[in-house]
Amino acid sequence: MNAYRAKPLTYPWPPFFYMAAFAGAVGLGRTLPIAVMHGHGWVPWLSGSLLIILAVCLDVWSVKTLIERRTAVMPHRCSSHLVTCGPFHFTRNPIYLGYTLMMVGFGLITLNPWFFIMASAAVAIMTLFAVRNEERHLLSRFGFEFERYCRATSRWI
């Protein structure tokens, strides 16, 4: 049996990667502040708030879709169905995209550029260590159907 058929990850790392990136952005913002021009008061705050609301809605919609399709929500569990509807119709990783948008939103609210840098780093780390393993898992489980889905749907945006 293919090792990737069993489960994509040994531990649910993705939320911890994003929590570490968030903590890193806060810590770096306090210890190594980057001078930014202050925005027009309410514009970055409103933009960041709307982005965070969008991110939370995307995450909730994604989890709801996975639960409705009776497949694994946690990234270290074996997928029982290939989900291509709901937010998965637009992106293959809507939950991770939601986490990333949330970090960008906090960056806008706090005017801390480290959030943008750490969000970019989190995307790179997620792609290398989680997304590729999940994709190998889905490819071994669903074969051609997953390949067709990958051709039709982008990985992130």
Steps between C-alpha positions, in 0.01 A plus 500: 500500500623847411610691813315811384169312479488463876521864601665815369667626820607338825384799706262790428783750440327772294319683783822497702700640206258789477494557877881509499497746209247718683707494821813571298339803337390637838841436655695646209269800491588573863873427485586609145234750397505602137406862449188527293307802398187513707184460298196718494372380835196294424587381146757231591298402807180458296682315220668267748175435684319416178784270398485319835121461470546362148769259626283371784205453264722314253631271775153429639363433150791265428460300821121484450552369145742231619263391777204488261701280261597272792872522452792593724526856621829461684801495265654190661196279435436283198264654242201289412362724223646749257316826566484733200194707585445805718819697559702206364359589158709822507814392685647166608599639842224733620569444871868589464405792277266618776782481755724701268234766436447524875869575553492767230191650665676521836795660323273770363329560834824526696704657216763237575679401176638187670156343458535523121851355511401218736186425296720457193736276696205296630373447145844380388536266801146370458559427134824315569404301807122459502333576167729280291454205738124550497504513120701176480249342736205614289671390179562151639140477625312652207740479204376648174206672667743699718725577201201641313407708807856638521489606136169683555570657842801700616691407813460834678318769304 
